[in-house]
Coordinates of C-alpha atoms in Angstrom, one line a residue:
X1 CA 46.2 134.5 24.7
X2 CA 49.4 134.1 26.8
X3 CA 52.6 134.8 24.9
X4 CA 55.9 133.5 26.0
X5 CA 59.5 134.2 24.6
X6 CA 62.3 131.8 25.6
X7 CA 66.0 132.5 25.0
X8 CA 69.5 131.1 26.0
X9 CA 72.0 133.9 25.8
X10 CA 74.6 131.7 27.7
X11 CA 73.9 128.1 27.5
X12 CA 76.7 127.2 29.9
X13 CA 74.8 129.1 32.5
X14 CA 72.1 126.6 32.0
X15 CA 69.6 129.3 32.3
X16 CA 66.6 129.9 30.4
X17 CA 65.5 133.5 30.0
X18 CA 61.7 133.7 29.9
X19 CA 59.1 136.4 29.4
X20 CA 55.3 135.5 29.7
X21 CA 52.8 138.1 28.8
X22 CA 49.3 137.8 29.9
X23 CA 46.6 139.8 28.1
X24 CA 44.0 142.0 29.7
X25 CA 44.6 140.9 33.2
X26 CA 41.9 142.3 35.7
X27 CA 42.7 144.9 38.3
X28 CA 43.5 143.6 41.7
X29 CA 45.8 141.0 43.1
X30 CA 46.6 138.4 40.6
X31 CA 48.3 135.1 41.4
X32 CA 50.7 133.3 39.0
X33 CA 51.7 129.8 39.7
X34 CA 54.1 127.2 38.5
X35 CA 52.8 123.6 38.7
X36 CA 53.4 121.7 42.0
X37 CA 53.7 118.3 40.3
X38 CA 53.6 116.8 36.7
X39 CA 51.5 114.1 35.3
X40 CA 53.3 110.8 35.4
X41 CA 55.1 111.3 38.7
X42 CA 52.7 111.3 41.5
X43 CA 54.6 113.3 44.1
X44 CA 55.2 116.9 44.8
X45 CA 58.0 118.8 42.7
X46 CA 60.0 121.8 43.5
X47 CA 60.0 123.5 40.1
X48 CA 59.8 126.8 41.8
X49 CA 63.1 126.4 43.5
X50 CA 64.7 127.0 40.0
X51 CA 63.1 130.6 39.5
X52 CA 65.7 133.4 39.4
X53 CA 65.5 137.1 38.8
X54 CA 61.8 137.4 38.9
X55 CA 60.1 140.7 38.1
X56 CA 56.9 142.0 36.7
X57 CA 56.1 144.9 34.3
X58 CA 52.9 146.5 32.9
X59 CA 52.1 147.1 29.3
X60 CA 54.3 150.3 29.4
X61 CA 57.2 148.5 30.7
X62 CA 57.0 149.9 34.3
X63 CA 57.6 147.8 37.2
X64 CA 54.7 146.2 39.2
X65 CA 55.0 145.2 42.9
X66 CA 54.7 141.5 43.9
X67 CA 55.3 139.1 46.7
X68 CA 55.8 135.3 47.0
X69 CA 52.6 134.0 48.8
X70 CA 53.0 130.3 48.4
X71 CA 55.9 128.0 47.5
X72 CA 54.8 127.9 43.9
X73 CA 52.7 131.3 43.6
X74 CA 53.9 134.9 42.9
X75 CA 51.1 137.6 43.8
X76 CA 51.2 140.7 41.6
X77 CA 49.2 144.1 42.7
X78 CA 47.7 145.1 39.6
X79 CA 46.4 148.7 39.8
X80 CA 44.4 148.4 36.5
X81 CA 43.0 146.1 33.8
X82 CA 46.0 145.7 31.6
X83 CA 48.5 143.5 30.1
X84 CA 51.2 142.1 32.4
X85 CA 54.3 140.5 31.6
X86 CA 56.5 138.4 34.0
X87 CA 60.2 138.1 33.5
X88 CA 62.5 135.6 35.1
X89 CA 65.1 132.9 34.5
X90 CA 65.0 129.3 35.1
X91 CA 67.7 127.0 36.1
X92 CA 67.5 124.1 33.6
X93 CA 70.2 121.6 34.6
X94 CA 68.5 118.2 35.8
X95 CA 68.5 115.4 33.5
X96 CA 65.7 113.1 33.6
X97 CA 62.4 112.5 31.7
X98 CA 60.5 115.1 33.6
X99 CA 62.9 118.0 34.0
X100 CA 64.8 120.4 31.7
X101 CA 68.3 120.7 30.6
X102 CA 70.4 123.5 28.8
X103 CA 74.0 123.2 27.6
X104 CA 76.0 124.1 24.6
X105 CA 74.7 121.1 22.7
X106 CA 70.9 121.1 23.3
X107 CA 67.8 122.8 24.7
X108 CA 65.6 120.3 26.4
X109 CA 62.4 121.8 28.0
X110 CA 59.4 120.4 29.9
X111 CA 57.3 123.3 29.8
X112 CA 55.3 122.4 32.9
X113 CA 58.7 123.1 34.9
X114 CA 58.9 126.7 34.0
X115 CA 55.7 128.3 32.3
X116 CA 53.6 130.2 34.7
X117 CA 49.6 129.9 34.6
X118 CA 46.6 131.3 36.3
X119 CA 43.7 129.1 37.4
X120 CA 41.4 131.2 35.1
X121 CA 43.7 131.0 32.1
X122 CA 44.4 127.3 32.1
X123 CA 42.2 126.9 28.9
X124 CA 43.4 129.9 27.1
X125 CA 46.0 129.3 24.3
X126 CA 49.7 129.9 24.7
X127 CA 52.0 131.1 22.0
X128 CA 55.7 130.3 22.3
X129 CA 58.6 131.9 20.6
X130 CA 62.0 130.3 20.8
X131 CA 65.3 132.1 20.3
X132 CA 67.5 129.3 19.0
X133 CA 70.6 128.8 16.9
X134 CA 69.6 128.6 13.2
X135 CA 71.2 125.1 12.8
X136 CA 69.1 123.6 15.6
X137 CA 66.4 121.0 14.7
X138 CA 63.3 120.8 16.9
X139 CA 61.5 117.9 18.0
X140 CA 58.1 118.7 19.8
X141 CA 54.5 117.4 19.2
X142 CA 53.4 121.1 18.9
X143 CA 55.5 121.4 15.8
X144 CA 59.1 121.8 14.6
X145 CA 59.3 125.6 14.1
X146 CA 60.6 128.2 16.6
X147 CA 57.1 129.4 17.1
X148 CA 54.6 127.1 18.8
X149 CA 51.1 127.3 19.4
X150 CA 49.3 125.4 22.3
X151 CA 45.6 125.3 22.7
X152 CA 45.7 125.3 26.5
X153 CA 48.2 125.3 29.4
X154 CA 47.6 121.6 29.7
X155 CA 48.5 120.8 26.1
X156 CA 51.7 123.0 26.5
X157 CA 52.6 121.2 29.8
X158 CA 52.0 117.8 27.9
X159 CA 54.3 118.7 24.9
X160 CA 58.1 118.6 25.9
X161 CA 60.9 119.9 23.4
X162 CA 64.3 118.9 22.4
X163 CA 66.3 121.1 20.0
X164 CA 69.8 120.6 18.8
X165 CA 71.7 120.7 15.7
X166 CA 72.8 117.0 16.5
X167 CA 69.3 115.6 16.8
X168 CA 69.0 112.4 14.9
X169 CA 65.4 111.7 13.7
X170 CA 64.0 108.6 12.4
X171 CA 60.4 108.2 11.1
X172 CA 57.9 105.3 10.4
X173 CA 54.2 105.0 9.8
X174 CA 51.7 102.8 11.1
X175 CA 48.0 103.0 10.0
X176 CA 48.7 106.3 8.2
X177 CA 49.9 107.8 11.6
X178 CA 53.5 109.3 11.6
X179 CA 55.8 108.3 14.4
X180 CA 59.2 110.0 15.2
X181 CA 62.1 108.6 16.9
X182 CA 64.4 111.3 18.0
X183 CA 67.7 110.4 19.5
X184 CA 69.8 113.1 21.5
X185 CA 73.1 111.7 21.9
X186 CA 75.0 108.4 20.4
X187 CA 73.4 105.1 20.6
X188 CA 74.8 101.6 19.8
X189 CA 71.8 100.2 17.9
X190 CA 71.1 99.3 14.2
X191 CA 68.7 101.8 13.2
X192 CA 66.8 99.7 10.7
X193 CA 66.2 97.2 13.4
X194 CA 65.0 99.9 15.8
X195 CA 62.5 101.0 13.2
X196 CA 61.3 97.6 12.5
X197 CA 60.9 96.7 16.3
X198 CA 59.2 100.1 17.0
X199 CA 56.9 99.7 14.0
X200 CA 55.9 96.1 15.2
X201 CA 55.0 97.0 18.9
X202 CA 53.2 100.1 17.7
X203 CA 51.1 98.1 15.1
X204 CA 50.1 95.6 17.7
X205 CA 49.1 98.3 20.2
X206 CA 46.9 99.9 17.7
X207 CA 45.4 96.7 16.6
X208 CA 44.7 95.7 20.2
X209 CA 43.1 99.1 21.1
X210 CA 41.2 99.5 17.7
X211 CA 42.2 103.1 17.2
X212 CA 45.1 105.6 17.5
X213 CA 44.0 108.8 19.3
X214 CA 46.6 111.2 17.7
X215 CA 47.9 112.1 14.1
X216 CA 51.5 112.0 15.1
X217 CA 53.8 110.7 18.0
X218 CA 57.2 111.6 19.3
X219 CA 59.6 109.5 21.1
X220 CA 62.1 111.9 22.4
X221 CA 65.2 110.1 23.6
X222 CA 67.9 111.4 25.8
X223 CA 70.8 108.9 25.2
X224 CA 73.2 109.2 27.8
X225 CA 76.8 107.9 28.3
X226 CA 76.1 107.2 32.0
X227 CA 73.5 104.7 33.6
X228 CA 69.9 106.0 33.6
X229 CA 66.5 104.8 33.1
X230 CA 63.5 106.8 32.9
X231 CA 60.3 107.6 30.8
X232 CA 57.3 110.0 31.1
X233 CA 54.2 109.8 28.9
X234 CA 52.5 112.6 27.3
X235 CA 49.4 113.2 25.2
X236 CA 51.3 112.6 21.9
X237 CA 55.0 112.2 22.8
X238 CA 57.2 110.7 25.4
X239 CA 60.5 111.4 26.8
X240 CA 62.9 108.4 27.5
X241 CA 66.2 108.8 29.2
X242 CA 68.6 105.9 28.8
X243 CA 72.4 105.1 29.5
X244 CA 74.9 104.1 29.3
X245 CA 74.8 104.1 25.3
X246 CA 78.1 102.4 24.7
X247 CA 78.7 99.1 22.5
X248 CA 79.4 97.1 25.6
X249 CA 76.0 97.8 26.9
X250 CA 74.3 97.3 23.5
X251 CA 71.8 94.4 24.6
X252 CA 70.8 96.0 27.9
X253 CA 70.4 99.4 26.3
X254 CA 68.1 97.6 23.4
X255 CA 66.1 95.8 26.0
X256 CA 65.5 99.0 28.1
X257 CA 64.6 101.1 25.2
X258 CA 62.0 98.7 23.9
X259 CA 60.4 98.2 27.2
X260 CA 60.3 101.7 28.2
X261 CA 58.9 102.7 24.7
X262 CA 56.3 100.2 24.5
X263 CA 55.3 101.1 28.2
X264 CA 55.0 104.8 27.5
X265 CA 53.2 104.4 24.1
X266 CA 50.4 102.4 25.7
X267 CA 50.1 105.3 28.2
X268 CA 48.6 107.3 25.2
X269 CA 45.5 105.5 25.9
X270 CA 45.9 104.5 29.6
X271 CA 46.2 107.6 31.6
X272 CA 46.6 110.2 28.8
X273 CA 43.1 109.4 27.8
X274 CA 41.7 106.7 30.3
X275 CA 42.1 108.4 33.6
X276 CA 41.2 108.3 37.2
X277 CA 38.4 110.5 38.2
X278 CA 40.6 112.5 40.7
X279 CA 42.7 113.6 37.6
X280 CA 40.1 114.5 35.1
X281 CA 41.0 117.2 34.9
X282 CA 44.4 117.6 36.4
X283 CA 44.7 119.9 39.3
X284 CA 48.5 120.9 39.3
X285 CA 48.2 123.1 42.2
X286 CA 48.1 120.3 44.8
X287 CA 48.6 116.6 45.6
X288 CA 46.1 114.3 43.8
X289 CA 45.6 111.2 45.9
X290 CA 44.1 108.3 44.0
X291 CA 43.4 104.6 44.7
X292 CA 43.6 103.3 41.2
X293 CA 47.4 103.3 40.4
X294 CA 47.1 99.5 39.6
X295 CA 45.3 100.6 36.6
X296 CA 47.3 103.5 35.7
X297 CA 50.8 102.0 36.0
X298 CA 50.1 98.3 36.8
X299 CA 48.1 97.5 33.5
X300 CA 50.5 99.9 31.5
X301 CA 53.6 98.0 32.7
X302 CA 52.1 94.7 32.2
X303 CA 50.9 95.5 28.6
X304 CA 54.0 97.3 27.7
X305 CA 55.9 94.0 28.0
X306 CA 53.1 91.8 26.7
X307 CA 52.7 93.8 23.5
X308 CA 56.4 93.4 22.9
X309 CA 55.8 89.5 23.1
X310 CA 52.7 89.6 20.9
X311 CA 54.2 91.6 18.2
X312 CA 57.1 89.5 17.9
X313 CA 59.8 91.9 19.1
X314 CA 60.3 89.7 22.3
X315 CA 60.7 86.1 22.2
X316 CA 59.0 84.0 24.9
X317 CA 62.4 83.6 26.7
X318 CA 62.7 87.6 26.5
X319 CA 59.2 88.0 28.0
X320 CA 59.7 85.5 30.7
X321 CA 62.8 87.5 31.7
X322 CA 60.6 90.7 32.2
X323 CA 58.1 88.5 34.4
X324 CA 61.0 87.2 36.3
X325 CA 62.2 90.6 37.0
X326 CA 58.8 91.6 38.3
X327 CA 58.7 88.5 40.5
X328 CA 62.2 89.3 42.0
X329 CA 61.3 92.8 42.6
X330 CA 58.0 91.9 44.2
X331 CA 59.0 89.0 46.4
X332 CA 62.3 90.6 47.8
X333 CA 60.0 93.6 48.9
X334 CA 58.9 92.9 52.3
X335 CA 56.6 95.8 52.1
X336 CA 54.1 93.3 50.5
X337 CA 53.2 92.3 54.1
X338 CA 52.6 95.9 55.2
X339 CA 50.4 97.6 52.7
X340 CA 47.9 96.5 50.0
X341 CA 48.2 97.8 46.4
X342 CA 45.4 100.2 47.0
X343 CA 47.1 101.7 50.1
X344 CA 50.2 101.9 48.3
X345 CA 48.6 103.8 45.5
X346 CA 47.2 106.2 48.2
X347 CA 50.7 106.7 49.7
X348 CA 52.4 107.5 46.4
X349 CA 52.4 111.1 47.2
X350 CA 54.2 110.5 50.6
X351 CA 57.0 108.1 49.6
X352 CA 56.0 106.3 46.4
X353 CA 59.2 106.8 44.7
X354 CA 61.6 106.4 47.5
X355 CA 63.0 103.2 48.9
X356 CA 61.3 102.9 52.1
X357 CA 63.4 101.8 55.1
X358 CA 61.9 99.7 56.6
X359 CA 60.0 98.6 53.6
X360 CA 56.3 99.4 54.2
X361 CA 54.4 99.4 50.8
X362 CA 54.3 97.7 47.2
X363 CA 55.0 99.1 44.0
X364 CA 51.9 100.2 41.9
X365 CA 54.2 99.3 38.7
X366 CA 55.5 95.8 39.9
X367 CA 52.6 94.2 42.0
X368 CA 50.2 96.2 39.7
X369 CA 51.8 94.3 36.7
X370 CA 51.7 90.9 38.4
X371 CA 48.0 91.4 39.3
X372 CA 47.2 92.5 35.9
X373 CA 48.8 89.2 34.6
X374 CA 46.6 87.2 37.1
X375 CA 43.5 88.9 36.1
X376 CA 44.2 88.6 32.4
X377 CA 44.7 84.8 32.5
X378 CA 41.9 84.4 34.9
X379 CA 39.5 86.3 32.7
X380 CA 40.6 84.1 29.7
X381 CA 39.7 81.1 32.1
X382 CA 36.4 82.3 33.3
X383 CA 35.2 83.5 29.8
X384 CA 36.6 80.2 28.1
X385 CA 39.0 82.5 26.1
X386 CA 36.2 84.9 24.8
X387 CA 37.5 87.9 26.7
X388 CA 40.7 89.0 28.4
X389 CA 41.9 92.1 30.6
X390 CA 42.0 94.0 27.3
X391 CA 38.2 94.0 27.2
X392 CA 38.2 95.7 30.6
X393 CA 40.5 98.3 29.2
X394 CA 38.2 98.9 26.1
X395 CA 35.3 99.5 28.4
X396 CA 37.2 102.0 30.5
X397 CA 38.3 103.6 27.0
X398 CA 34.7 103.7 26.2
X399 CA 33.2 105.2 29.2
X400 CA 35.9 106.8 31.6
X401 CA 38.1 109.1 29.4
X402 CA 39.2 112.3 31.4
X403 CA 36.6 114.4 29.1
X404 CA 34.0 111.9 30.4
X405 CA 34.9 112.5 34.1
X406 CA 37.3 109.6 34.5
X407 CA 36.9 106.3 36.5
X408 CA 36.8 105.4 40.2
X409 CA 37.7 102.2 41.9
X410 CA 34.0 101.2 42.0
X411 CA 33.9 101.9 38.2
X412 CA 36.8 99.5 37.6
X413 CA 35.2 96.9 39.8
X414 CA 32.0 97.2 37.9
X415 CA 33.8 96.5 34.7
X416 CA 35.9 93.6 36.0
X417 CA 32.6 91.9 37.2
X418 CA 31.0 92.6 33.9
X419 CA 33.8 91.0 32.0
X420 CA 34.9 88.1 34.2
X421 CA 32.1 87.6 36.6
X422 CA 31.6 87.9 40.4
X423 CA 34.2 85.3 41.2
X424 CA 36.8 87.4 39.3
X425 CA 35.8 90.5 41.1
X426 CA 36.3 88.8 44.6
X427 CA 39.7 87.7 43.3
X428 CA 40.5 91.0 42.2
X429 CA 39.5 92.6 45.6
X430 CA 41.7 90.0 47.4
X431 CA 44.8 91.0 45.1
X432 CA 44.1 94.9 45.5
X433 CA 42.7 95.3 49.0
X434 CA 44.6 92.9 51.1
X435 CA 48.3 91.7 51.8
X436 CA 47.3 88.1 50.8
X437 CA 50.6 86.5 49.5
X438 CA 50.6 86.0 45.7
X439 CA 52.5 82.6 45.7
X440 CA 49.6 80.3 45.4
X441 CA 47.4 82.6 43.2
X442 CA 50.2 83.0 40.9
X443 CA 50.9 79.3 40.7
X444 CA 47.3 78.4 40.1
X445 CA 47.0 81.2 37.4
X446 CA 50.2 80.2 35.6
X447 CA 49.1 76.6 35.8
X448 CA 46.3 77.7 33.4
X449 CA 48.7 78.5 30.8
X450 CA 51.1 75.5 31.2
X451 CA 53.7 77.5 33.3
X452 CA 55.1 77.0 36.7
X453 CA 56.8 79.2 39.2
X454 CA 59.8 77.9 41.1
X455 CA 61.6 79.4 44.1
X456 CA 64.9 81.0 43.6
X457 CA 67.4 81.9 46.6
X458 CA 68.9 85.2 47.1
X459 CA 72.2 85.5 45.4
X460 CA 74.0 86.4 48.8
X461 CA 73.9 83.4 50.9
X462 CA 74.4 85.7 54.0
X463 CA 71.2 87.5 53.2
X464 CA 69.3 84.3 52.2
X465 CA 70.1 82.8 55.7
X466 CA 69.9 85.7 58.1
X467 CA 67.2 87.9 56.6
X468 CA 69.7 90.9 56.4
X469 CA 69.9 92.9 53.3
X470 CA 72.9 95.0 52.6
X471 CA 74.1 97.9 50.4
X472 CA 77.9 97.4 50.3
X473 CA 78.5 96.4 53.8
X474 CA 75.6 98.6 55.3
X475 CA 72.4 97.0 56.6
X476 CA 69.4 98.5 54.9
X477 CA 66.7 95.8 55.7
X478 CA 66.1 93.1 58.3
X479 CA 63.1 90.8 57.9
X480 CA 60.7 90.7 61.2
X481 CA 60.7 87.0 61.4
X482 CA 64.5 86.7 61.4
X483 CA 66.6 86.2 64.7
X484 CA 68.6 89.2 63.4
X485 CA 65.7 91.6 63.9
X486 CA 66.4 91.8 67.6
X487 CA 70.1 91.9 67.4
X488 CA 71.0 94.2 64.5
X489 CA 70.0 97.6 63.3
X490 CA 69.4 99.2 59.9
X491 CA 72.6 101.2 59.6
X492 CA 74.9 98.8 61.1
X493 CA 78.1 98.1 59.2
X494 CA 79.1 94.5 58.8
X495 CA 82.9 94.2 59.1
X496 CA 83.6 90.6 59.7
X497 CA 81.9 87.3 59.4
X498 CA 83.4 84.5 61.7
X499 CA 86.4 86.3 62.0
X500 CA 87.0 86.9 58.2
X501 CA 86.6 90.2 56.4
X502 CA 83.1 90.4 55.0
X503 CA 82.6 89.0 51.6
X504 CA 79.3 88.8 49.7
X505 CA 80.3 85.3 48.5
X506 CA 80.7 83.9 51.9
X507 CA 78.6 80.7 52.3
X508 CA 77.1 80.2 55.9
X509 CA 76.6 76.8 57.7
X510 CA 74.0 76.1 60.1
X511 CA 74.7 77.1 63.8
X512 CA 75.7 80.3 65.0
X513 CA 77.4 83.0 62.8
X514 CA 79.6 85.5 64.7
X515 CA 79.6 89.0 63.2
X516 CA 81.7 92.1 63.9
X517 CA 79.8 95.0 63.2
X518 CA 80.3 98.9 63.7
X519 CA 77.3 100.7 65.1
X520 CA 77.6 104.4 65.8
X521 CA 81.3 104.2 65.4
X522 CA 81.6 101.6 68.0
X523 CA 82.7 98.0 67.1
X524 CA 80.9 94.9 68.7
X525 CA 80.4 91.3 68.2
X526 CA 77.0 90.0 67.7
X527 CA 76.1 86.0 67.4
X528 CA 73.1 85.2 65.1
X529 CA 71.7 81.7 65.2
X530 CA 71.4 80.1 61.6
X531 CA 68.7 77.6 61.0
X532 CA 67.2 76.2 57.7
X533 CA 64.9 79.2 57.4
X534 CA 65.4 81.2 54.2
X535 CA 64.7 85.0 53.5
X536 CA 64.5 87.0 50.4
X537 CA 63.5 84.1 48.2
X538 CA 61.8 85.1 44.9
X539 CA 60.4 83.0 41.9
X540 CA 61.1 82.2 38.2
X541 CA 58.4 81.3 35.5
X542 CA 59.2 78.3 33.3
X543 CA 57.2 76.4 31.0
X544 CA 55.8 72.9 31.9
X545 CA 57.3 69.9 30.1
X546 CA 54.1 68.4 29.0
X547 CA 51.2 70.8 29.0
X548 CA 47.7 69.9 28.0
X549 CA 45.8 70.8 24.9
X550 CA 43.7 73.2 27.1
X551 CA 46.9 74.8 28.5
X552 CA 48.4 75.1 25.1
X553 CA 45.4 76.8 23.8
X554 CA 45.1 79.2 26.7
X555 CA 48.7 80.2 26.4
X556 CA 48.2 80.9 22.7
X557 CA 45.3 83.3 23.7
X558 CA 47.5 85.0 26.2
X559 CA 50.6 85.6 24.3
X560 CA 48.9 85.5 20.8
X561 CA 51.4 83.0 19.4

């Protein structure tokens, strides 16, 4: 048993005061570690940077010597078999869905940030005592009392908590399972409509998967008055961070809430249970490189939106808007010519969550979702609507949950072939292992359900005609096939176009454009030829005017209309 006590004597310091008592620790050097990453975010984290005032005592309260032996590890010289207590503070002042925050209004803890473990004690139970104001309400999948019990470190790490006297808790029930929607902060929505929408997409997901693997589920929502969008999945809960939450942003707030909530709920099956072999179980002490991000995040992104359409929460127009967002993000990312989806999954731990300059990878969320869309419709086509991508997910759920050892890329390929045949598998390998452009594949696939994709020009004419993407006035991307590639540099600032101050609404004519730029504090003039080439184009999905009966039938099977 590991017993932890957490108090917050001064919320304005943003410090959690913690003690963690490990029973019957053997004699010798003992390593106590914090996690180096957290599930749902496939990059190293610096939780250990937030540790202050670390000290160790034995069962008599006497100090024990220790030293820092790794970035996330404190080694204690234990002279005898005995109980050891770690005392420390943790700076909890980062607001997103995977970190922790303490102030005078709330206590928000992701325990994976701040609770120590030993490799040999990961499977031991943890007991948590919280010293909180008496009027604080608690929302956590481990319970709603100031004393919490976790079966293991893994369960504790997967059970975030929000406590506050102003926590607003709504509930609904689907298939005898209780769901909590917990708002920390104001929101601009009609709560009855929120409950109806959440119940609808939850019911559709449970119907689609055939079961629900938890008795209860918590949507823990940090509703902010500034811009934010983030979600993290857990075994029996999720944290969603959204903003701004004012009335003028109501429709965007609602759309974002529904989208991220449906996405994270589907993770309760896909990643929290169905999991890559490399993460079965999680090794939180080092990077865990894996190839199958297209399943973990791509399939989830696709189904998170599709279930909103299939449940009636989204209209077809709403759903097409989400597909159009994916199309724009993918086709305006020139990293699609540099790395395959599987290569990008492997590279997540290097730079998967940063904007690469120059672009060198694709998103496992964005391209992964477009690949899922293609596979779903093509499976419907190859099986004459007898199967879909959901059947692939069912097979993975039956065979490759984390307690069964998880799945490999080869396992996913085998299930795809079993479901859709060898032709489908060949298509999947092209989509996943190569940088083959998606335009023609998407066009042919969407034709099957009576849809077209039509090209759209970048909204800034300067970018569309020169291949130069800007942030404010600074160049952040230059396409390799543009004449500007050998004339301009990332980091240049565009000051004037054809003698006029830079304006993003300027329309360029064919010929030569004169740019005044600043590079390394030096102003200079650059001439760039403009022809009929277009850059950073993307696509929109739209319905065909006169689809055939077969196309209509396929579309009904796809969207469950």
